[in-house]
Amino acid sequence: MASSTRVVVVAVAFTVVATFYSLSELHRMSALHASADTVKFATQTQPEGRNLLAGATKTQSASSVLGVVTSGVSTTSTSASTSTGSVSSTAFSSTSAVVGSPAASAVSTNSGGNANAHKCYQYENTELWGDVVVWGTLNKKKTAGECCDACRNYQPSGDEPACNVWVFCGDEKNCGSQYQQCWLKHLPHPEASKPARQGPSTHWTSGTIDVDINADPGAELLKAAAAGPPRMFHTITSAQGAAVHWQVRIHYHWWKIRKAECEKAGKCEMGGFTRLLHSGSSDDLMDELPTVVVDPLPQSMVEHSWYVVLNRPYAFVQWTQKVKIPEKYVLMSEPDHIFLRPMPNFMRGDAPAAFPFFYIEPAKSENAHITRKFAGNISQRQLEEIAPIGNSPTFMTFDDMKRVMPTWMNVSIAVFKDQEANSVWGWVQEMYGFTIALWLNGIKHVDLFLHLMAQPPWDQEMQMGNGKPFYILHYTYGMDYKLTGEFTPGKFGEWRFDKRTYGSRPPPRHLGDPPANMKNDLVRALINSINEATAALPCWDTYAETGKASYDCAEMSTLKDPRFKKDGKAVA
């Protein structure tokens, strides 16, 4: 087989696999969220044991695994929904709380043990996810307050999880046989999970202990930033290959726009930008995007040609060792991110801040034994310290990056070589490698922000149901609709957009608008953002035909973008 033919075959195969993966995710996510009157978007499937109460059902040493040695690289690691209406959350007293009545702000004073030290938050017309620790069919309570007290007073045995989520049905007319059921649950990170169901048609009242899922730490950050000096962060986006070549141009275009808006508003924390190109050689975008070129992970270390993502950890190891940046903080981003608004530094102190992914569950029963292969024989509580994140979008200090990146590389290689971990974690195995690496380096707390990133088509509006605005639009899933505007998840629509369609060539200018009756503001914003960028970037028509960036066309004579010189070369 000729070399060129092999390249085509491999490219087609990769596109087929990636498309199948995307459609599988769409089907898996949509199965539980088909009813538009119960929820308008979903970012969490219903894993075994995480019960939706309307018809609920029950549900080697790290050091030896990570013994990877690379020449010239330090490998030491320490052991160390939107709803149909706005739903408010309040801390309340169990002595006065009645379903449907306003919640009081005082902590309950009639509970035994040390429950008084824990604050309870209540959410009407809401059903929260969670692993059941006490079944509601065997646990009837008269009020939501009593259900909250039951959660606060629950005493787990051994390494069993505590109760930090409760779900109660107190509407006798609508609850039917589930009336007064009080389900006690556990979620490792309540703030990282959107409600299972929410809105007027949901008759459950839910609550959380000590964590208000409607809190807006982002507002606190903006106030802190206004009061003190800006905490500048450097945005770094890793990239390799034709599939992301056009994405990173659009990504940088919108980063430049948002930074200009940020600086105009004053007290801007957006610093420099780097495209981390881990192909080992320069390309045709070197003059357009500030770029650092690093080597891919050597195939001699591990053959990973089908999983190019394994180049990423090694790329960050090289970057942190070869560069010096003026900013103390870093935002790790990706080419398929579009910045929706100026970005503040989401970090509180020096603790990392990140977007939580519903499918990264290191402590989940079917994942726990795999996680322990790389983190050691740790307890369930320690497993839950491992954050449900990947490397992006993640804020962290540059100093922490220098410590963590070699461990991330080693864990990712070890996961890739482990047959079970490779099979179970699949395309997100490197994300597991990153969060395990954080924990191994003693970083046991990560602030999680659901509104840091929107993921259409599952997210639909420009802000979450509690009013928190999204900052990044991540277009990883296929978006399929009938011409009437009906969403067709898992099935090719009459109108569709999927980045994988443009895996070998960039999209053309003027992508067709979504159907007029399609009710998804984020999908529409995505298409508008792509069209605006391709209209502004020079010679895109030639680029779409050839896949090679060009700066030699009639547009250059009238181009207003100051990034580009008269001779066609771009100014970083």
mmCIF file with all atom_site columns, C-alpha atoms in Angstrom, residues 200-372:
data_model
loop_
_atom_site.group_PDB
_atom_site.id
_atom_site.type_symbol
_atom_site.label_atom_id
_atom_site.label_alt_id
_atom_site.label_comp_id
_atom_site.label_asym_id
_atom_site.label_entity_id
_atom_site.label_seq_id
_atom_site.pdbx_PDB_ins_code
_atom_site.Cartn_x
_atom_site.Cartn_y
_atom_site.Cartn_z
_atom_site.occupancy
_atom_site.B_iso_or_equiv
_atom_site.pdbx_formal_charge
_atom_site.auth_seq_id
_atom_site.auth_comp_id
_atom_site.auth_asym_id
_atom_site.auth_atom_id
_atom_site.pdbx_PDB_model_num
ATOM 1   C CA . PRO A 1 200 ? -42.471 22.985 37.944 1.00 0.00 ? 200 PRO A CA 1
ATOM 2   C CA . SER A 1 201 ? -43.159 19.417 36.806 1.00 0.00 ? 201 SER A CA 1
ATOM 3   C CA . THR A 1 202 ? -40.608 18.075 39.324 1.00 0.00 ? 202 THR A CA 1
ATOM 4   C CA . HIS A 1 203 ? -42.364 17.460 42.662 1.00 0.00 ? 203 HIS A CA 1
ATOM 5   C CA . TRP A 1 204 ? -39.249 16.671 44.663 1.00 0.00 ? 204 TRP A CA 1
ATOM 6   C CA . THR A 1 205 ? -37.492 19.008 47.048 1.00 0.00 ? 205 THR A CA 1
ATOM 7   C CA . SER A 1 206 ? -33.755 18.458 47.333 1.00 0.00 ? 206 SER A CA 1
ATOM 8   C CA . GLY A 1 207 ? -31.039 19.691 49.613 1.00 0.00 ? 207 GLY A CA 1
ATOM 9   C CA . THR A 1 208 ? -27.297 19.693 50.132 1.00 0.00 ? 208 THR A CA 1
ATOM 10  C CA . ILE A 1 209 ? -25.162 19.842 53.245 1.00 0.00 ? 209 ILE A CA 1
ATOM 11  C CA . ASP A 1 210 ? -22.630 22.685 53.538 1.00 0.00 ? 210 ASP A CA 1
ATOM 12  C CA . VAL A 1 211 ? -22.435 23.257 49.766 1.00 0.00 ? 211 VAL A CA 1
ATOM 13  C CA . ASP A 1 212 ? -24.786 25.695 48.026 1.00 0.00 ? 212 ASP A CA 1
ATOM 14  C CA . ILE A 1 213 ? -24.951 24.553 44.420 1.00 0.00 ? 213 ILE A CA 1
ATOM 15  C CA . ASN A 1 214 ? -26.370 27.955 43.408 1.00 0.00 ? 214 ASN A CA 1
ATOM 16  C CA . ALA A 1 215 ? -23.542 29.964 44.983 1.00 0.00 ? 215 ALA A CA 1
ATOM 17  C CA . ASP A 1 216 ? -21.578 32.155 42.608 1.00 0.00 ? 216 ASP A CA 1
ATOM 18  C CA . PRO A 1 217 ? -17.892 32.152 43.580 1.00 0.00 ? 217 PRO A CA 1
ATOM 19  C CA . GLY A 1 218 ? -17.229 33.878 40.269 1.00 0.00 ? 218 GLY A CA 1
ATOM 20  C CA . ALA A 1 219 ? -18.942 37.034 41.566 1.00 0.00 ? 219 ALA A CA 1
ATOM 21  C CA . GLU A 1 220 ? -16.717 36.897 44.639 1.00 0.00 ? 220 GLU A CA 1
ATOM 22  C CA . LEU A 1 221 ? -13.678 36.608 42.380 1.00 0.00 ? 221 LEU A CA 1
ATOM 23  C CA . LEU A 1 222 ? -14.695 39.659 40.375 1.00 0.00 ? 222 LEU A CA 1
ATOM 24  C CA . LYS A 1 223 ? -15.105 41.677 43.576 1.00 0.00 ? 223 LYS A CA 1
ATOM 25  C CA . ALA A 1 224 ? -11.713 40.513 44.836 1.00 0.00 ? 224 ALA A CA 1
ATOM 26  C CA . ALA A 1 225 ? -10.097 41.351 41.506 1.00 0.00 ? 225 ALA A CA 1
ATOM 27  C CA . ALA A 1 226 ? -11.596 44.848 41.610 1.00 0.00 ? 226 ALA A CA 1
ATOM 28  C CA . ALA A 1 227 ? -10.251 45.415 45.125 1.00 0.00 ? 227 ALA A CA 1
ATOM 29  C CA . GLY A 1 228 ? -6.712  44.148 44.599 1.00 0.00 ? 228 GLY A CA 1
ATOM 30  C CA . PRO A 1 229 ? -4.055  43.960 41.893 1.00 0.00 ? 229 PRO A CA 1
ATOM 31  C CA . PRO A 1 230 ? -4.888  41.777 38.867 1.00 0.00 ? 230 PRO A CA 1
ATOM 32  C CA . ARG A 1 231 ? -3.717  38.171 39.065 1.00 0.00 ? 231 ARG A CA 1
ATOM 33  C CA . MET A 1 232 ? -2.479  37.778 35.518 1.00 0.00 ? 232 MET A CA 1
ATOM 34  C CA . PHE A 1 233 ? -2.742  34.388 33.836 1.00 0.00 ? 233 PHE A CA 1
ATOM 35  C CA . HIS A 1 234 ? -1.202  32.987 30.665 1.00 0.00 ? 234 HIS A CA 1
ATOM 36  C CA . THR A 1 235 ? -3.449  31.044 28.280 1.00 0.00 ? 235 THR A CA 1
ATOM 37  C CA . ILE A 1 236 ? -1.813  27.988 26.737 1.00 0.00 ? 236 ILE A CA 1
ATOM 38  C CA . THR A 1 237 ? -3.541  25.840 24.130 1.00 0.00 ? 237 THR A CA 1
ATOM 39  C CA . SER A 1 238 ? -2.039  22.553 22.968 1.00 0.00 ? 238 SER A CA 1
ATOM 40  C CA . ALA A 1 239 ? -2.511  21.542 19.342 1.00 0.00 ? 239 ALA A CA 1
ATOM 41  C CA . GLN A 1 240 ? -1.427  19.065 16.694 1.00 0.00 ? 240 GLN A CA 1
ATOM 42  C CA . GLY A 1 241 ? -2.836  17.953 13.356 1.00 0.00 ? 241 GLY A CA 1
ATOM 43  C CA . ALA A 1 242 ? -5.229  19.097 10.638 1.00 0.00 ? 242 ALA A CA 1
ATOM 44  C CA . ALA A 1 243 ? -8.328  18.509 12.747 1.00 0.00 ? 243 ALA A CA 1
ATOM 45  C CA . VAL A 1 244 ? -7.411  21.343 15.117 1.00 0.00 ? 244 VAL A CA 1
ATOM 46  C CA . HIS A 1 245 ? -5.479  23.549 12.663 1.00 0.00 ? 245 HIS A CA 1
ATOM 47  C CA . TRP A 1 246 ? -8.555  25.627 11.773 1.00 0.00 ? 246 TRP A CA 1
ATOM 48  C CA . GLN A 1 247 ? -9.986  25.387 15.284 1.00 0.00 ? 247 GLN A CA 1
ATOM 49  C CA . VAL A 1 248 ? -6.970  27.057 16.870 1.00 0.00 ? 248 VAL A CA 1
ATOM 50  C CA . ARG A 1 249 ? -7.162  29.968 14.410 1.00 0.00 ? 249 ARG A CA 1
ATOM 51  C CA . ILE A 1 250 ? -10.775 30.618 15.440 1.00 0.00 ? 250 ILE A CA 1
ATOM 52  C CA . HIS A 1 251 ? -9.878  30.030 19.081 1.00 0.00 ? 251 HIS A CA 1
ATOM 53  C CA . TYR A 1 252 ? -7.095  32.640 18.994 1.00 0.00 ? 252 TYR A CA 1
ATOM 54  C CA . HIS A 1 253 ? -9.271  35.080 17.032 1.00 0.00 ? 253 HIS A CA 1
ATOM 55  C CA . TRP A 1 254 ? -11.855 35.128 19.828 1.00 0.00 ? 254 TRP A CA 1
ATOM 56  C CA . TRP A 1 255 ? -9.204  35.165 22.555 1.00 0.00 ? 255 TRP A CA 1
ATOM 57  C CA . LYS A 1 256 ? -7.822  38.380 21.004 1.00 0.00 ? 256 LYS A CA 1
ATOM 58  C CA . ILE A 1 257 ? -11.278 39.946 20.894 1.00 0.00 ? 257 ILE A CA 1
ATOM 59  C CA . ARG A 1 258 ? -12.086 39.071 24.501 1.00 0.00 ? 258 ARG A CA 1
ATOM 60  C CA . LYS A 1 259 ? -8.708  40.285 25.721 1.00 0.00 ? 259 LYS A CA 1
ATOM 61  C CA . ALA A 1 260 ? -9.265  43.639 23.991 1.00 0.00 ? 260 ALA A CA 1
ATOM 62  C CA . GLU A 1 261 ? -12.681 43.905 25.666 1.00 0.00 ? 261 GLU A CA 1
ATOM 63  C CA . CYS A 1 262 ? -11.094 42.925 28.966 1.00 0.00 ? 262 CYS A CA 1
ATOM 64  C CA . GLU A 1 263 ? -8.389  45.579 28.735 1.00 0.00 ? 263 GLU A CA 1
ATOM 65  C CA . LYS A 1 264 ? -10.913 48.234 27.726 1.00 0.00 ? 264 LYS A CA 1
ATOM 66  C CA . ALA A 1 265 ? -12.965 47.458 30.847 1.00 0.00 ? 265 ALA A CA 1
ATOM 67  C CA . GLY A 1 266 ? -9.872  47.815 33.057 1.00 0.00 ? 266 GLY A CA 1
ATOM 68  C CA . LYS A 1 267 ? -8.266  45.540 35.668 1.00 0.00 ? 267 LYS A CA 1
ATOM 69  C CA . CYS A 1 268 ? -7.842  42.810 33.056 1.00 0.00 ? 268 CYS A CA 1
ATOM 70  C CA . GLU A 1 269 ? -6.235  39.531 34.193 1.00 0.00 ? 269 GLU A CA 1
ATOM 71  C CA . MET A 1 270 ? -5.801  38.017 30.725 1.00 0.00 ? 270 MET A CA 1
ATOM 72  C CA . GLY A 1 271 ? -2.053  37.949 30.026 1.00 0.00 ? 271 GLY A CA 1
ATOM 73  C CA . GLY A 1 272 ? -0.179  36.277 27.199 1.00 0.00 ? 272 GLY A CA 1
ATOM 74  C CA . PHE A 1 273 ? -1.120  33.436 24.854 1.00 0.00 ? 273 PHE A CA 1
ATOM 75  C CA . THR A 1 274 ? 0.821   30.404 23.607 1.00 0.00 ? 274 THR A CA 1
ATOM 76  C CA . ARG A 1 275 ? -0.083  27.737 21.115 1.00 0.00 ? 275 ARG A CA 1
ATOM 77  C CA . LEU A 1 276 ? 1.834   24.644 22.256 1.00 0.00 ? 276 LEU A CA 1
ATOM 78  C CA . LEU A 1 277 ? 2.470   22.768 19.010 1.00 0.00 ? 277 LEU A CA 1
ATOM 79  C CA . HIS A 1 278 ? 3.558   19.215 19.841 1.00 0.00 ? 278 HIS A CA 1
ATOM 80  C CA . SER A 1 279 ? 4.243   18.001 16.316 1.00 0.00 ? 279 SER A CA 1
ATOM 81  C CA . GLY A 1 280 ? 8.003   18.576 16.501 1.00 0.00 ? 280 GLY A CA 1
ATOM 82  C CA . SER A 1 281 ? 8.109   20.957 13.532 1.00 0.00 ? 281 SER A CA 1
ATOM 83  C CA . SER A 1 282 ? 6.959   24.443 12.586 1.00 0.00 ? 282 SER A CA 1
ATOM 84  C CA . ASP A 1 283 ? 3.871   24.954 10.443 1.00 0.00 ? 283 ASP A CA 1
ATOM 85  C CA . ASP A 1 284 ? 2.148   27.633 8.378  1.00 0.00 ? 284 ASP A CA 1
ATOM 86  C CA . LEU A 1 285 ? 0.611   29.408 11.404 1.00 0.00 ? 285 LEU A CA 1
ATOM 87  C CA . MET A 1 286 ? 3.865   30.361 13.109 1.00 0.00 ? 286 MET A CA 1
ATOM 88  C CA . ASP A 1 287 ? 3.512   34.054 12.201 1.00 0.00 ? 287 ASP A CA 1
ATOM 89  C CA . GLU A 1 288 ? -0.196  34.239 13.026 1.00 0.00 ? 288 GLU A CA 1
ATOM 90  C CA . LEU A 1 289 ? -0.206  32.629 16.473 1.00 0.00 ? 289 LEU A CA 1
ATOM 91  C CA . PRO A 1 290 ? 2.392   32.935 19.252 1.00 0.00 ? 290 PRO A CA 1
ATOM 92  C CA . THR A 1 291 ? 3.739   29.373 19.165 1.00 0.00 ? 291 THR A CA 1
ATOM 93  C CA . VAL A 1 292 ? 6.182   27.142 20.998 1.00 0.00 ? 292 VAL A CA 1
ATOM 94  C CA . VAL A 1 293 ? 7.114   23.957 19.119 1.00 0.00 ? 293 VAL A CA 1
ATOM 95  C CA . VAL A 1 294 ? 7.934   20.846 21.136 1.00 0.00 ? 294 VAL A CA 1
ATOM 96  C CA . ASP A 1 295 ? 8.486   17.190 20.280 1.00 0.00 ? 295 ASP A CA 1
ATOM 97  C CA . PRO A 1 296 ? 5.807   14.505 20.322 1.00 0.00 ? 296 PRO A CA 1
ATOM 98  C CA . LEU A 1 297 ? 6.206   11.656 22.787 1.00 0.00 ? 297 LEU A CA 1
ATOM 99  C CA . PRO A 1 298 ? 8.711   9.257  21.199 1.00 0.00 ? 298 PRO A CA 1
ATOM 100 C CA . GLN A 1 299 ? 7.110   6.122  19.795 1.00 0.00 ? 299 GLN A CA 1
ATOM 101 C CA . SER A 1 300 ? 10.110  4.269  21.220 1.00 0.00 ? 300 SER A CA 1
ATOM 102 C CA . MET A 1 301 ? 8.712   4.952  24.695 1.00 0.00 ? 301 MET A CA 1
ATOM 103 C CA . VAL A 1 302 ? 5.259   3.638  23.840 1.00 0.00 ? 302 VAL A CA 1
ATOM 104 C CA . GLU A 1 303 ? 3.581   3.050  20.480 1.00 0.00 ? 303 GLU A CA 1
ATOM 105 C CA . HIS A 1 304 ? 0.581   5.396  20.572 1.00 0.00 ? 304 HIS A CA 1
ATOM 106 C CA . SER A 1 305 ? -0.052  6.369  16.954 1.00 0.00 ? 305 SER A CA 1
ATOM 107 C CA . TRP A 1 306 ? -3.799  5.854  17.364 1.00 0.00 ? 306 TRP A CA 1
ATOM 108 C CA . TYR A 1 307 ? -3.890  8.025  20.500 1.00 0.00 ? 307 TYR A CA 1
ATOM 109 C CA . VAL A 1 308 ? -2.081  11.261 19.643 1.00 0.00 ? 308 VAL A CA 1
ATOM 110 C CA . VAL A 1 309 ? -3.464  12.834 22.822 1.00 0.00 ? 309 VAL A CA 1
ATOM 111 C CA . LEU A 1 310 ? -0.631  11.090 24.669 1.00 0.00 ? 310 LEU A CA 1
ATOM 112 C CA . ASN A 1 311 ? 1.671   13.707 23.166 1.00 0.00 ? 311 ASN A CA 1
ATOM 113 C CA . ARG A 1 312 ? 0.008   16.403 25.263 1.00 0.00 ? 312 ARG A CA 1
ATOM 114 C CA . PRO A 1 313 ? 1.422   15.624 28.737 1.00 0.00 ? 313 PRO A CA 1
ATOM 115 C CA . TYR A 1 314 ? 4.930   15.306 27.305 1.00 0.00 ? 314 TYR A CA 1
ATOM 116 C CA . ALA A 1 315 ? 4.438   18.624 25.515 1.00 0.00 ? 315 ALA A CA 1
ATOM 117 C CA . PHE A 1 316 ? 3.618   20.388 28.780 1.00 0.00 ? 316 PHE A CA 1
ATOM 118 C CA . VAL A 1 317 ? 6.639   18.809 30.466 1.00 0.00 ? 317 VAL A CA 1
ATOM 119 C CA . GLN A 1 318 ? 8.851   20.338 27.784 1.00 0.00 ? 318 GLN A CA 1
ATOM 120 C CA . TRP A 1 319 ? 7.082   23.709 27.889 1.00 0.00 ? 319 TRP A CA 1
ATOM 121 C CA . THR A 1 320 ? 7.403   24.151 31.648 1.00 0.00 ? 320 THR A CA 1
ATOM 122 C CA . GLN A 1 321 ? 11.083  23.261 31.470 1.00 0.00 ? 321 GLN A CA 1
ATOM 123 C CA . LYS A 1 322 ? 12.050  25.496 28.550 1.00 0.00 ? 322 LYS A CA 1
ATOM 124 C CA . VAL A 1 323 ? 10.042  28.720 29.000 1.00 0.00 ? 323 VAL A CA 1
ATOM 125 C CA . LYS A 1 324 ? 9.713   31.544 31.485 1.00 0.00 ? 324 LYS A CA 1
ATOM 126 C CA . ILE A 1 325 ? 6.494   33.548 31.534 1.00 0.00 ? 325 ILE A CA 1
ATOM 127 C CA . PRO A 1 326 ? 5.767   36.790 33.403 1.00 0.00 ? 326 PRO A CA 1
ATOM 128 C CA . GLU A 1 327 ? 2.434   35.525 34.725 1.00 0.00 ? 327 GLU A CA 1
ATOM 129 C CA . LYS A 1 328 ? 2.163   33.515 37.944 1.00 0.00 ? 328 LYS A CA 1
ATOM 130 C CA . TYR A 1 329 ? -0.958  31.674 36.778 1.00 0.00 ? 329 TYR A CA 1
ATOM 131 C CA . VAL A 1 330 ? -1.849  29.596 33.723 1.00 0.00 ? 330 VAL A CA 1
ATOM 132 C CA . LEU A 1 331 ? -5.099  28.667 31.999 1.00 0.00 ? 331 LEU A CA 1
ATOM 133 C CA . MET A 1 332 ? -4.833  25.398 30.078 1.00 0.00 ? 332 MET A CA 1
ATOM 134 C CA . SER A 1 333 ? -7.222  25.585 27.132 1.00 0.00 ? 333 SER A CA 1
ATOM 135 C CA . GLU A 1 334 ? -7.980  23.713 23.879 1.00 0.00 ? 334 GLU A CA 1
ATOM 136 C CA . PRO A 1 335 ? -8.526  24.632 20.217 1.00 0.00 ? 335 PRO A CA 1
ATOM 137 C CA . ASP A 1 336 ? -12.267 23.837 20.287 1.00 0.00 ? 336 ASP A CA 1
ATOM 138 C CA . HIS A 1 337 ? -12.882 26.484 22.961 1.00 0.00 ? 337 HIS A CA 1
ATOM 139 C CA . ILE A 1 338 ? -14.527 29.760 21.975 1.00 0.00 ? 338 ILE A CA 1
ATOM 140 C CA . PHE A 1 339 ? -14.282 32.523 24.569 1.00 0.00 ? 339 PHE A CA 1
ATOM 141 C CA . LEU A 1 340 ? -17.733 33.988 25.117 1.00 0.00 ? 340 LEU A CA 1
ATOM 142 C CA . ARG A 1 341 ? -16.675 36.911 27.312 1.00 0.00 ? 341 ARG A CA 1
ATOM 143 C CA . PRO A 1 342 ? -13.543 38.344 28.953 1.00 0.00 ? 342 PRO A CA 1
ATOM 144 C CA . MET A 1 343 ? -12.071 35.758 31.282 1.00 0.00 ? 343 MET A CA 1
ATOM 145 C CA . PRO A 1 344 ? -11.254 36.450 34.935 1.00 0.00 ? 344 PRO A CA 1
ATOM 146 C CA . ASN A 1 345 ? -8.814  34.358 36.932 1.00 0.00 ? 345 ASN A CA 1
ATOM 147 C CA . PHE A 1 346 ? -11.076 31.744 38.547 1.00 0.00 ? 346 PHE A CA 1
ATOM 148 C CA . MET A 1 347 ? -8.546  30.725 41.191 1.00 0.00 ? 347 MET A CA 1
ATOM 149 C CA . ARG A 1 348 ? -9.128  31.436 44.878 1.00 0.00 ? 348 ARG A CA 1
ATOM 150 C CA . GLY A 1 349 ? -5.634  31.738 46.277 1.00 0.00 ? 349 GLY A CA 1
ATOM 151 C CA . ASP A 1 350 ? -3.269  29.234 44.677 1.00 0.00 ? 350 ASP A CA 1
ATOM 152 C CA . ALA A 1 351 ? -5.682  26.275 44.533 1.00 0.00 ? 351 ALA A CA 1
ATOM 153 C CA . PRO A 1 352 ? -6.432  25.106 40.980 1.00 0.00 ? 352 PRO A CA 1
ATOM 154 C CA . ALA A 1 353 ? -9.810  25.920 39.468 1.00 0.00 ? 353 ALA A CA 1
ATOM 155 C CA . ALA A 1 354 ? -11.405 23.833 36.737 1.00 0.00 ? 354 ALA A CA 1
ATOM 156 C CA . PHE A 1 355 ? -14.543 22.728 34.940 1.00 0.00 ? 355 PHE A CA 1
ATOM 157 C CA . PRO A 1 356 ? -15.911 19.386 36.222 1.00 0.00 ? 356 PRO A CA 1
ATOM 158 C CA . PHE A 1 357 ? -16.720 16.655 33.688 1.00 0.00 ? 357 PHE A CA 1
ATOM 159 C CA . PHE A 1 358 ? -19.578 14.292 34.526 1.00 0.00 ? 358 PHE A CA 1
ATOM 160 C CA . TYR A 1 359 ? -17.722 11.317 33.037 1.00 0.00 ? 359 TYR A CA 1
ATOM 161 C CA . ILE A 1 360 ? -14.522 11.673 35.101 1.00 0.00 ? 360 ILE A CA 1
ATOM 162 C CA . GLU A 1 361 ? -15.380 9.647  38.220 1.00 0.00 ? 361 GLU A CA 1
ATOM 163 C CA . PRO A 1 362 ? -12.243 8.277  39.897 1.00 0.00 ? 362 PRO A CA 1
ATOM 164 C CA . ALA A 1 363 ? -14.157 7.225  43.044 1.00 0.00 ? 363 ALA A CA 1
ATOM 165 C CA . LYS A 1 364 ? -17.031 5.484  41.260 1.00 0.00 ? 364 LYS A CA 1
ATOM 166 C CA . SER A 1 365 ? -17.352 1.814  42.227 1.00 0.00 ? 365 SER A CA 1
ATOM 167 C CA . GLU A 1 366 ? -16.385 0.484  38.785 1.00 0.00 ? 366 GLU A CA 1
ATOM 168 C CA . ASN A 1 367 ? -13.437 2.908  38.552 1.00 0.00 ? 367 ASN A CA 1
ATOM 169 C CA . ALA A 1 368 ? -12.090 2.793  42.107 1.00 0.00 ? 368 ALA A CA 1
ATOM 170 C CA . HIS A 1 369 ? -9.934  -0.317 41.680 1.00 0.00 ? 369 HIS A CA 1
ATOM 171 C CA . ILE A 1 370 ? -8.485  1.097  38.445 1.00 0.00 ? 370 ILE A CA 1
ATOM 172 C CA . THR A 1 371 ? -7.727  4.438  40.061 1.00 0.00 ? 371 THR A CA 1
ATOM 173 C CA . ARG A 1 372 ? -5.942  2.650  42.910 1.00 0.00 ? 372 ARG A CA 1
#
